[in-house]
Coordinates of C-alpha atoms in Angstrom, one line a residue:
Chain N
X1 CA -28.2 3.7 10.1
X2 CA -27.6 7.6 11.0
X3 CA -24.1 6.6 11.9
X4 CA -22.2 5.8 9.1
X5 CA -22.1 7.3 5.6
X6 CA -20.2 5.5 2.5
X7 CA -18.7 7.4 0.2
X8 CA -16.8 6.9 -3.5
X9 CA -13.0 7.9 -2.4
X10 CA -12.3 6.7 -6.0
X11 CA -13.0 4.1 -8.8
X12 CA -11.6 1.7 -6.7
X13 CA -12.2 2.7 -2.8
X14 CA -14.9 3.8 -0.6
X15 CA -14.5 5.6 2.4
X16 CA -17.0 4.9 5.5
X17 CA -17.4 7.6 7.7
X18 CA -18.6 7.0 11.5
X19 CA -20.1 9.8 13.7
X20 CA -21.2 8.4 16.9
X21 CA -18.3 7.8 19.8
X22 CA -18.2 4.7 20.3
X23 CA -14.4 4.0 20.7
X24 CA -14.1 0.2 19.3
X25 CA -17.0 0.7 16.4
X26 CA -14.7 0.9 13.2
X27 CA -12.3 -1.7 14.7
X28 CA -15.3 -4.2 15.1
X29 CA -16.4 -2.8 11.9
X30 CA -13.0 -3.8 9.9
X31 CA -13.9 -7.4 11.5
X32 CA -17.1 -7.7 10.5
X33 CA -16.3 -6.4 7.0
X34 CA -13.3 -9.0 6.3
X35 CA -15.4 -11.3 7.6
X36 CA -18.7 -10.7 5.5
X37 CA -17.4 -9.0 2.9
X38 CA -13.9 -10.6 2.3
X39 CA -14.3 -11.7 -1.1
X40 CA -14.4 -8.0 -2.6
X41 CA -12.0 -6.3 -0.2
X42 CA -8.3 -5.9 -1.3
X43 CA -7.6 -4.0 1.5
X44 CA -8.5 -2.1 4.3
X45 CA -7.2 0.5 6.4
X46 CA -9.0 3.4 9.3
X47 CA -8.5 5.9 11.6
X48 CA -11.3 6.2 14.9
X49 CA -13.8 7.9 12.8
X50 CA -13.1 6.3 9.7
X51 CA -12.1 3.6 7.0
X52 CA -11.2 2.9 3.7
X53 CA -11.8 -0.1 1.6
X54 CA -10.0 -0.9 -1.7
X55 CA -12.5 -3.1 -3.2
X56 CA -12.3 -5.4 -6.4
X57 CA -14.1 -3.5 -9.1
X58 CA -14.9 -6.8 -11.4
X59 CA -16.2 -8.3 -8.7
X60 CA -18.4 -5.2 -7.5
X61 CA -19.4 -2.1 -8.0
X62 CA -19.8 0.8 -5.3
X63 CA -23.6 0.5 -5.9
X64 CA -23.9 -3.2 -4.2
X65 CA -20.8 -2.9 -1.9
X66 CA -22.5 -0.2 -0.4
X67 CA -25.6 -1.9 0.0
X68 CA -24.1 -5.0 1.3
X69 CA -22.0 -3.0 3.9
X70 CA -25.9 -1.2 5.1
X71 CA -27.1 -4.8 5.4
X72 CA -24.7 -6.0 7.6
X73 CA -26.6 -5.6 11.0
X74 CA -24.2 -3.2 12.9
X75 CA -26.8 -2.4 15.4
X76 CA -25.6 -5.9 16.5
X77 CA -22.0 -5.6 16.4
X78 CA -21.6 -6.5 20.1
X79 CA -23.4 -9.8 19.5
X80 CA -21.3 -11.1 16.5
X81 CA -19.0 -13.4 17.0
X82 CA -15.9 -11.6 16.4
X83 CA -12.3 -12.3 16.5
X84 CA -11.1 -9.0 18.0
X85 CA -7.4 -8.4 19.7
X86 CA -7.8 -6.4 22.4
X87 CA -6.2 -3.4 22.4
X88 CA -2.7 -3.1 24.1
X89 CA -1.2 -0.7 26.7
X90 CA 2.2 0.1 25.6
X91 CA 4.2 1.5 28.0
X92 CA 7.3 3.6 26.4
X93 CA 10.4 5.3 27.7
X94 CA 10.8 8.7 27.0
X95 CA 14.2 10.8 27.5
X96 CA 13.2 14.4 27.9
X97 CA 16.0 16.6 26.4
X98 CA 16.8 19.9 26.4
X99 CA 19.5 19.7 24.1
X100 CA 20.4 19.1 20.6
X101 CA 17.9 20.9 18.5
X102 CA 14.8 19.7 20.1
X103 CA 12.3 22.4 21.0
X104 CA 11.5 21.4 24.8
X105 CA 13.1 24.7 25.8
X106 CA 11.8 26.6 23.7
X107 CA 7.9 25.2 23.9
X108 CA 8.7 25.9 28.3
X109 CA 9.2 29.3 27.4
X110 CA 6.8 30.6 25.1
X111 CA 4.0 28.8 27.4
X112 CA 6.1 30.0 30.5
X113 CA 5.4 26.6 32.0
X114 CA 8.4 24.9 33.9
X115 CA 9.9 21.8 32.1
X116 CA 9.2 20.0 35.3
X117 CA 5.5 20.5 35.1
X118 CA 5.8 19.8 31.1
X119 CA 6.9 16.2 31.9
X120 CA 4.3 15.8 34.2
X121 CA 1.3 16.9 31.8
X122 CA 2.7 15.4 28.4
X123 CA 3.6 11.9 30.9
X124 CA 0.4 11.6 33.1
X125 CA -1.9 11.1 30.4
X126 CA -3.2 7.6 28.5
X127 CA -3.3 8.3 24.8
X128 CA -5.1 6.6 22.3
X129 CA -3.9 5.7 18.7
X130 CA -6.4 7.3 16.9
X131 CA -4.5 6.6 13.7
X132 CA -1.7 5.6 12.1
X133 CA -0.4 7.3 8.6
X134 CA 2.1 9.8 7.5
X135 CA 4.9 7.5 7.5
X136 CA 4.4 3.5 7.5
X137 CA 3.8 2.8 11.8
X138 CA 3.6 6.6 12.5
X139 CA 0.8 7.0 15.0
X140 CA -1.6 9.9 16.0
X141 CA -2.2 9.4 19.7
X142 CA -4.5 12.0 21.1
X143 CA -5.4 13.8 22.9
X144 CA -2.8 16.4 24.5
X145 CA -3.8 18.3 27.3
X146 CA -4.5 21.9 26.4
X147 CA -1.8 23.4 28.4
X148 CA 0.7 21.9 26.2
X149 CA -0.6 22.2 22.6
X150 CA 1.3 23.9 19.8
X151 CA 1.4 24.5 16.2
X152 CA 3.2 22.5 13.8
X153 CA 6.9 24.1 13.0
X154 CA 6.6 26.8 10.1
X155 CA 9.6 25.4 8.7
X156 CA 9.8 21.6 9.0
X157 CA 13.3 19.6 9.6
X158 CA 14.9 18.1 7.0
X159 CA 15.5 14.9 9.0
X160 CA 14.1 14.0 12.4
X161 CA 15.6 11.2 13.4
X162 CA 13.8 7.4 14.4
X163 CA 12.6 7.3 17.6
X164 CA 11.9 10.8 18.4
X165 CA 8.7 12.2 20.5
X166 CA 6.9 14.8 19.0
X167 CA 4.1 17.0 19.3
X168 CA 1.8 18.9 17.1
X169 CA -2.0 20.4 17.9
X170 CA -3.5 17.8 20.1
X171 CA -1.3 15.0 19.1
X172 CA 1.9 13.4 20.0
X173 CA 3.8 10.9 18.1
X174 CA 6.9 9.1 18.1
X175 CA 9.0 9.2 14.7
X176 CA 9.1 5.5 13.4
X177 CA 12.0 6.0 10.8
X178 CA 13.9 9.4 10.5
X179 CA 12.1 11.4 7.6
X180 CA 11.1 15.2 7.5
X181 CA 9.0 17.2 9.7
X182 CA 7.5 19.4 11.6
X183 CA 6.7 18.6 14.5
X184 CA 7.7 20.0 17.9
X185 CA 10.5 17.4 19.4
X186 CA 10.5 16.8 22.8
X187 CA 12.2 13.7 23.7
X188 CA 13.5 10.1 22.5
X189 CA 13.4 6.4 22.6
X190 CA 15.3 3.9 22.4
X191 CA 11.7 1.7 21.2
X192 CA 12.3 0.2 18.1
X193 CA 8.6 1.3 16.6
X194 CA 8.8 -0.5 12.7
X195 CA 10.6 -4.0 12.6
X196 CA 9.8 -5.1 8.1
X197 CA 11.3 -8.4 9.4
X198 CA 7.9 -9.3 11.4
X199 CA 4.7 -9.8 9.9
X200 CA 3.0 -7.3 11.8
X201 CA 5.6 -4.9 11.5
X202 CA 4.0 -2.2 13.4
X203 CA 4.3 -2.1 17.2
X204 CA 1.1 0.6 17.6
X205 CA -1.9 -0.6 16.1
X206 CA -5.3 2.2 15.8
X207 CA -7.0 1.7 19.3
X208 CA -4.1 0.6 21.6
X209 CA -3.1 2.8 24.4
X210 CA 0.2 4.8 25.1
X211 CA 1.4 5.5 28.0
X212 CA 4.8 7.5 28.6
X213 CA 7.2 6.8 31.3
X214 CA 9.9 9.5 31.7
X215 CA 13.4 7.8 32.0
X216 CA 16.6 9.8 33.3
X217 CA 19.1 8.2 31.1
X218 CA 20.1 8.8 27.7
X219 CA 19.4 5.0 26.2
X220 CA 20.7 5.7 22.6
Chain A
X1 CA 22.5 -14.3 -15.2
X2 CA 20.6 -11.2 -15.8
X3 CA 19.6 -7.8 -17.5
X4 CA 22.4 -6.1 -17.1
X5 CA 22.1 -2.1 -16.4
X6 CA 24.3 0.4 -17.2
X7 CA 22.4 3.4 -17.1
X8 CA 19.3 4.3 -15.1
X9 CA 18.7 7.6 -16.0
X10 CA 17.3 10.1 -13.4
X11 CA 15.3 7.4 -11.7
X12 CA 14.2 3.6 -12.8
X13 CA 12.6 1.5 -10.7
X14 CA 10.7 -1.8 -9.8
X15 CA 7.0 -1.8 -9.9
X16 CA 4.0 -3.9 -10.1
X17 CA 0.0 -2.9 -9.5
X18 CA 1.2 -1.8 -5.7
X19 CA 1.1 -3.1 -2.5
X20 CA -1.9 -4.3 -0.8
X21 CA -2.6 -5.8 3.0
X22 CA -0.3 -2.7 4.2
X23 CA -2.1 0.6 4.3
X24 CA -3.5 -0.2 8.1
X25 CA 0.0 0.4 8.7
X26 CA 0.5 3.4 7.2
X27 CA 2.3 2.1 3.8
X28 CA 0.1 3.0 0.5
X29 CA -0.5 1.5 -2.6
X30 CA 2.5 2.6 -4.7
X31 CA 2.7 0.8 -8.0
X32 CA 3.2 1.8 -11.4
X33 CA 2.0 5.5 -11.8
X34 CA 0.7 4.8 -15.3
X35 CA -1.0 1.6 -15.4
X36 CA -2.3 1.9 -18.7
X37 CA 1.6 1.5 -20.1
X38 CA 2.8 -0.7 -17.3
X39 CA -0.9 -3.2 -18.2
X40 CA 0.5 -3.5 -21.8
X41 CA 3.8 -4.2 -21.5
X42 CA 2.9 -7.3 -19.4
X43 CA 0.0 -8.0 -21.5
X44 CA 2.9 -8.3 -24.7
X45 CA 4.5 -10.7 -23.0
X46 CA 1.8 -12.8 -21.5
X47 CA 2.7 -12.0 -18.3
X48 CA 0.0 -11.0 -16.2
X49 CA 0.7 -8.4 -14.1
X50 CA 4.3 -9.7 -13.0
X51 CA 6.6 -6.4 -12.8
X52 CA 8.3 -4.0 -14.9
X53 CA 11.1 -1.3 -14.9
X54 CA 9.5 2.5 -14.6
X55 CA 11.8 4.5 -16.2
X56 CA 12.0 7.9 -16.0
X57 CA 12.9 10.3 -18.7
X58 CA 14.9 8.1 -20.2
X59 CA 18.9 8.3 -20.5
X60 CA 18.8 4.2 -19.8
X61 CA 20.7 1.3 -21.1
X62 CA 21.0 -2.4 -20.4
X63 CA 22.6 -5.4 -21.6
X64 CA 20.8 -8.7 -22.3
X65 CA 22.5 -11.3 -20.6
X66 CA 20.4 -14.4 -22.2
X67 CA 17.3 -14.5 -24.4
X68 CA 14.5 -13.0 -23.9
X69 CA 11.3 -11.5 -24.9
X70 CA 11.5 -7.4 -24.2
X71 CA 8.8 -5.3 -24.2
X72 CA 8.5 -1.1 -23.8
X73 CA 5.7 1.0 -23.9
X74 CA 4.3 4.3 -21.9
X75 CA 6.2 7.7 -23.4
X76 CA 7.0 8.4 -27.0
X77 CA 11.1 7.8 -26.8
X78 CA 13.8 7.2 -28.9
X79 CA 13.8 3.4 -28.5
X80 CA 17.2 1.3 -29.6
X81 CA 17.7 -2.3 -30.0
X82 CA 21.2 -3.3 -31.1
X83 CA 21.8 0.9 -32.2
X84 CA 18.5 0.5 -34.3
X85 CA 14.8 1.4 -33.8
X86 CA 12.6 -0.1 -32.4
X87 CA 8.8 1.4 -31.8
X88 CA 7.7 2.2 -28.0
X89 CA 4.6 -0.1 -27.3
X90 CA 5.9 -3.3 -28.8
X91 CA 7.3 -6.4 -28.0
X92 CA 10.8 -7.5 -29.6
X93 CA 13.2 -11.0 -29.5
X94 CA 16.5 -9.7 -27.4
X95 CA 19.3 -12.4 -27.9
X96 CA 21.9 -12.4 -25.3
X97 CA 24.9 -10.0 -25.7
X98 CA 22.0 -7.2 -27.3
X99 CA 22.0 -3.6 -26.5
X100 CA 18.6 -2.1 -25.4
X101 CA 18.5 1.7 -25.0
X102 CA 15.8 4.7 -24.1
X103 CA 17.4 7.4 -25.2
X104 CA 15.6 10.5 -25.5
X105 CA 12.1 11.2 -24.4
X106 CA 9.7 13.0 -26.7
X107 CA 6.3 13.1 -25.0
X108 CA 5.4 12.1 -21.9
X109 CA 7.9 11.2 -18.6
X110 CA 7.7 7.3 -18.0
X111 CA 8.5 4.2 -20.2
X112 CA 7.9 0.6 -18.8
X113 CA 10.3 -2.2 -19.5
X114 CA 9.1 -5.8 -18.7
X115 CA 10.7 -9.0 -19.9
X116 CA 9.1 -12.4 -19.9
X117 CA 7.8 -14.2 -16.7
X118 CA 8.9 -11.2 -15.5
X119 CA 12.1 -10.4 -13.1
X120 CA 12.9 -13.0 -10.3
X121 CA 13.6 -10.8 -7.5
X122 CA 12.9 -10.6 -3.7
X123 CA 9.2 -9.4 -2.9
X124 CA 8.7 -6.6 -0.4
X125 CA 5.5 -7.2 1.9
X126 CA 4.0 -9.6 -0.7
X127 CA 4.6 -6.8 -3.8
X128 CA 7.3 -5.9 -5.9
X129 CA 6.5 -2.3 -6.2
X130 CA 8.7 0.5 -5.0
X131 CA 7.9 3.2 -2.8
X132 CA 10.8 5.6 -4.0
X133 CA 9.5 8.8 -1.5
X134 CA 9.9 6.1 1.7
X135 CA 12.9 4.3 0.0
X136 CA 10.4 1.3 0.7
X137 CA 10.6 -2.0 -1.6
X138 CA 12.6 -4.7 -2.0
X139 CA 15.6 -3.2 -4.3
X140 CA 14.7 0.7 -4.5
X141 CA 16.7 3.0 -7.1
X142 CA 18.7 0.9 -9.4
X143 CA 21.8 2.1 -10.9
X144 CA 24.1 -0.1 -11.6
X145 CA 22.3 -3.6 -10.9
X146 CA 21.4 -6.9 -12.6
X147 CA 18.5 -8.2 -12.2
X148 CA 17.8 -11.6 -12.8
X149 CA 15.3 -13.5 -15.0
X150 CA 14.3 -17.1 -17.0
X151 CA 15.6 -17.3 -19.8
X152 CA 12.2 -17.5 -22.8
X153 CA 12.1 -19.0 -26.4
X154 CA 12.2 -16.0 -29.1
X155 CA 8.8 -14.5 -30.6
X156 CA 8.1 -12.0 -33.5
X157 CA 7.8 -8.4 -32.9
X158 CA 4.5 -7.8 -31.9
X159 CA 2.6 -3.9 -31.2
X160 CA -0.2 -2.7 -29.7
X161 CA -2.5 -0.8 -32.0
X162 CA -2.6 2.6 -31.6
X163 CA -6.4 2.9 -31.3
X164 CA -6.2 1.6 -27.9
X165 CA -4.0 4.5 -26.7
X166 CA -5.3 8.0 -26.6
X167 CA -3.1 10.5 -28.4
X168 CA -1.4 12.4 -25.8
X169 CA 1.3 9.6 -25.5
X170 CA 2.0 10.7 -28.9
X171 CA 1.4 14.0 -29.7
X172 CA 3.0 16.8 -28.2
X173 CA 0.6 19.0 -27.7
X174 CA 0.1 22.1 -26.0
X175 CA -3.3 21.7 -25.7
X176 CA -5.2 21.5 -22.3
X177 CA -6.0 18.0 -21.6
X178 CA -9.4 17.3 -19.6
X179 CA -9.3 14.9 -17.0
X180 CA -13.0 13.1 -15.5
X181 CA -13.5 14.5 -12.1
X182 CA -15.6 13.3 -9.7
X183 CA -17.5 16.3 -7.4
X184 CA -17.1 14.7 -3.4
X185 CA -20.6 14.8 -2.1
X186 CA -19.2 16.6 0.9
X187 CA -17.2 19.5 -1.2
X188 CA -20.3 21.9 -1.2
X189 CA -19.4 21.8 2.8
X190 CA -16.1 22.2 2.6
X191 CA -15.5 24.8 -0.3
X192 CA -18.4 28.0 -1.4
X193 CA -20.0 27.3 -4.5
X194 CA -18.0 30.0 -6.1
X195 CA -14.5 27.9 -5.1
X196 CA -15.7 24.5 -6.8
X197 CA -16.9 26.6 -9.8
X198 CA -13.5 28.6 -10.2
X199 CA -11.9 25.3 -9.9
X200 CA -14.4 23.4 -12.8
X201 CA -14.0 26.8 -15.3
X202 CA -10.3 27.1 -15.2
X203 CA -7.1 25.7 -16.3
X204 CA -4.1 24.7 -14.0
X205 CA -0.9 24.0 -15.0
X206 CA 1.6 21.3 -13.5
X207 CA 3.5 22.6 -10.6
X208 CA 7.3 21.7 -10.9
X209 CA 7.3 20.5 -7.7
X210 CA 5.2 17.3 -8.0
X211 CA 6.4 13.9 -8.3
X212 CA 5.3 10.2 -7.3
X213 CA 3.5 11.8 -4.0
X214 CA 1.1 14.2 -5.9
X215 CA 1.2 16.2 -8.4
X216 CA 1.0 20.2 -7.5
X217 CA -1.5 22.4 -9.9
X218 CA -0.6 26.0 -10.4
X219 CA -3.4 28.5 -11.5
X220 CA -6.6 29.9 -9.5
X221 CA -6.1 29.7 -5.6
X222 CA -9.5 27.9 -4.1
X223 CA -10.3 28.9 -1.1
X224 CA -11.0 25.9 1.6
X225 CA -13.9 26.8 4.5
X226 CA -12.1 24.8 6.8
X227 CA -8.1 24.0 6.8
X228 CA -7.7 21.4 10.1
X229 CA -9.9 18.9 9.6
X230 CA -10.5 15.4 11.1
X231 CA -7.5 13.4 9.5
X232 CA -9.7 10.8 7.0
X233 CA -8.0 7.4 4.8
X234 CA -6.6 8.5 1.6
X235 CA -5.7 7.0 -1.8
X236 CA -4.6 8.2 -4.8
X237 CA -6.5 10.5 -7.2
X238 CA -8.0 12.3 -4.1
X239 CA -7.8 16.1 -4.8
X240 CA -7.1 18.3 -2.3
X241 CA -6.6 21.5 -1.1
X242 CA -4.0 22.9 1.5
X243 CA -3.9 26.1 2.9
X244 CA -2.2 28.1 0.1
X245 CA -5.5 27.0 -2.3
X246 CA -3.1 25.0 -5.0
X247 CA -4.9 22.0 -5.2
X248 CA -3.0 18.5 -5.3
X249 CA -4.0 15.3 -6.9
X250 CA -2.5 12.7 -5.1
X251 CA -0.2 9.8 -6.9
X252 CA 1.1 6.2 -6.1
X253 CA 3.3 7.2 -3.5
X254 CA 0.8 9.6 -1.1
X255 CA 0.3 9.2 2.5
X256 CA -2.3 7.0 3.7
X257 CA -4.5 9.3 5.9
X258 CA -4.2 13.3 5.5
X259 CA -6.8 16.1 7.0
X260 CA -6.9 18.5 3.6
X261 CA -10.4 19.7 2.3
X262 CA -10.8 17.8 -0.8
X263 CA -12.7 18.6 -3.6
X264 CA -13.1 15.2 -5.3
X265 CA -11.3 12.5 -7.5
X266 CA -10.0 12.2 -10.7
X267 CA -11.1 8.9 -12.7
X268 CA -8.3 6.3 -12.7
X269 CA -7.5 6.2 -15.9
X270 CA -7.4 9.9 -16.3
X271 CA -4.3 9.5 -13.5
X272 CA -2.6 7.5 -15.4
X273 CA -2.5 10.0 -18.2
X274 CA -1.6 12.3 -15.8
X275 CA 1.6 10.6 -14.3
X276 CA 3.0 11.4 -18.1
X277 CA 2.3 15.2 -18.0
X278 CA 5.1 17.6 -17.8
X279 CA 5.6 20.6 -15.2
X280 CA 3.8 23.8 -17.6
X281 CA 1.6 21.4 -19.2
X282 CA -2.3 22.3 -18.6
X283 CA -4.8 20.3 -17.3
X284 CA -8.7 21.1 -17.0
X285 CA -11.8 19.0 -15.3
X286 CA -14.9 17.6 -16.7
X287 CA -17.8 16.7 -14.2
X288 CA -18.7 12.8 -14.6
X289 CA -21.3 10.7 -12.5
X290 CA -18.8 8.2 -10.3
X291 CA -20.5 5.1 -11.6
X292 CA -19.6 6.0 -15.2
X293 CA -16.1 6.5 -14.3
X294 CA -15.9 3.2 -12.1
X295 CA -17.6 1.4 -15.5
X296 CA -14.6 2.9 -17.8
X297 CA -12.0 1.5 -15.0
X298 CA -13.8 -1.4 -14.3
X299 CA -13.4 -2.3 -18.1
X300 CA -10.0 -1.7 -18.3
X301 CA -9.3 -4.2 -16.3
X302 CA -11.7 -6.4 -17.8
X303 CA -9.6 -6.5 -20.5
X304 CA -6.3 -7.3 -19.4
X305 CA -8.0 -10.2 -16.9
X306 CA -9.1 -11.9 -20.1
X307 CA -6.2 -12.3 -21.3

């Protein structure tokens, strides 16, 4: 197993690292895991490339979880029976602004690319959520085309407000709840992305797809 | 009919051992930052890891509005019980109508105040820990609240001994206290030997700046190989190391996924300890095998699952 590598991430946690491509590995892996391993896991959480078990220390020590995680035949994951959601396609409205203090303009100009064309490019794409973090629902959906790729802000915002579409390095995002930050804003929606209410309170989960639709009117 | 407060200081909150079943969303562990005092106060009480206040600095007050059983542990404070005394990491019989005060803080930052059975209050995703950075939980900052609880038959005092809790929550020291670090297998990739050894041979101080998130060292700058990385799942007790080379040990309330170089992690009970550190205070780190550090945690808790 060249693929993965366990490591401590504390007393408690380990952290499995994956470094071949194949895009629904760690998903099946969370599956097989809970499913195997269930009785030691506490909770788990990953990204595309990785994942991070909390694990009941009484019950087991890193040694034997990490042995017990190399037993499980991965080299068969296709073949286990599985009960995997498949991954959605959300389809989300985006207002492009030029206004308030969002940095569309400015982004147009320092690329000297027209705002039309930026649309297009940031628009035209399928993203993947690669992870989700930062804030609670807050999803890193890669990757950006080259042509539109910038730097995080020097100076982050002191509130960017719920809803907001951003973009930093290859990523774009949508702000769940207003909070700090600083990434580049360059549009809105109206998508409620974090409802505590349900039991899955996240409308992106890691794998789905985004696709954005640009919308002329200003929904909020 | 409830504990009355009214006073809650800089910050008080709601806590428990943190939320679990959330951090695929994005939502940590939060918790109590120092286990070790939040453990024993519901270990006075026979409660079993119900929930407890996490006071901060004290400057708090509350009145009992029906018996109960009260215990406080966690920083060396001016404890008061009716205007009198009473010693930090004990249990006491609070009648209703009694006056329970933290009043000043001597050493350390956090007391924990748990009564018995614990308080009966709302759960927020299956925990009633607070995550005070994302104003997550199910009450958040209490000022002025009352919170609600059974009413329990009167016991004698009762104290933990003092042999079970290592000096710093009592002495004020201005000595360097050495927290277990543990070396991460990939930091020889991530940082030149010279880094990792400038971090291991010098002190660092505690940055003003840090608070239930992480706390901020100040002293030698290490200088990270690589700055952007591949974002990885984080918990708490991760150290890490932004651009500016001030490494960060992350608490309770950090994000769950972050793309720092990190060094290593610091043993969980050594972060507990920490969470009662003051900004100037000076820190060093001691190289320990992870297994022995996962044996000391992993008896810890042995402890308080007996009872």
């Amino acid at each position: 197993m060249n693929e993965i590598k366990i490591i401590p991430a504390s007393d408690s946690s380990l952290l499995i690292k994956y470094f071949a491509k194949e895009k629904l590995f760690i998903y099946k892996l969370s599956k097989l895991l809970e499913q195997e391993l269930g009785d030691y896991i506490l909770d788990l959480a990953y990204t595309t490339s990785n994942l991070i078990i909390h694990y009941d220390i009484i019950k087991i020590s890193f040694k034997n979880l990490s042995k017990k995680i190399q037993q499980l035949e991965l080299k068969d994951l296709k073949n286990k029976n599985l009960q995997l959601t498949p991954p959605k396609i959300h389809k989300i409205n985006v207002y492009y602004d030029l206004y308030e203090e969002w940095d569309l303009a400015e982004l147009c100009l320092a690329k000297k690319i027209n705002i039309k064309d930026f649309i297009k490019i940031h628009s035209s794409k399928i993203y993947e959520v690669e992870a989700l973090g930062f804030l609670p629902g807050f999803g890193y959906l890669g990757s950006l085309d080259e042509k539109i790729r910038f730097p995080r802000r020097l100076s982050p915002r002191i509130k960017i407000k719920a809803g907001s579409i951003a973009i930093a390095n290859r990523y774009t995002t949508i702000y769940p709840s207003d909070s700090p930050g600083g990434w580049n804003i360059i549009g809105h929606t109206s998508l409620k992305m974090i409802d505590w209410n349900q039991a899955s309170p996240t409308i992106l989960t890691v794998g789905d797809s985004v696709k954005f639709e640009p919308t002329l009117k200003k929904e909020f | 009919m409830a504990l009355i407060i009214i006073k809650a200081g800089v910050r008080t909150l709601v806590q428990d051992l943190g939320f679990y079943g959330s951090h695929r969303i994005g939502l940590g562990i939060s918790g109590a930052l120092d286990e070790r005092a939040y453990l024993f106060a519901t270990y006075l009480l026979n409660n079993n890891n119900t929930n407890a206040l996490e006071i901060l600095l004290g400057n708090f007050k509350a009145k009992v509005a029906k018996d109960t059983n009260i215990a406080v542990t966690g920083a060396d404070a001016l404890v008061l019980h009716n205007y009198q005394p009473v010693r930090v990491w004990s249990r006491f019989p609070a009648k209703a109508g009694d006056i329970i005060e933290i009043k000043d803080v001597f050493t350390g930052n956090l007391n924990y105040l748990a009564v018995e059975n614990g308080f009966q209050i709302p759960k927020f995703r299956d925990s009633y820990s607070t995550n005070f950075k994302l104003g997550l939980g199910s009450i958040g900052k209490l000022s002025n609240q009352t919170l609600a609880y059974q009413t329990a038959k009167l016991k004698n005092h009762a104290f933990i001994n003092h042999k079970f809790i290592p000096k710093q929550y009592f002495e004020n020291s201005n000595q360097v206290l050495k927290l277990n670090f543990i070396l991460s297998y990939e930091a020889t990739k991530l940082f030149q030997e010279k880094q990792i050894q400038k971090f291991l041979n010098n002190n660092y101080s505690i940055s003003l700046f840090s608070d239930r998130m992480g706390i901020r060292l100040e002293g030698e700058a290490i200088t990270p190989l690589k700055t952007d990385l591949e974002s990885e799942c984080l918990t708490f007790g991760t150290v890490q190391v932004p651009i500016n080379g001030m490494p960060i040990i992350l608490m309770k309330d950090c994000q769950t996924i972050g793309g720092y170089a990190k060094l290593g992690y610091i043993s969980a009970l050594d972060c507990f300890s920490l969470a009662q550190l003051r900004p100037k205070q000076k820190i060093s780190f001691r190289l320990v095998e992870p297994n022995k550090s996962q044996q000391g945690l992993r008896k810890f808790y042995q402890f308080f699952k007996k009872c």
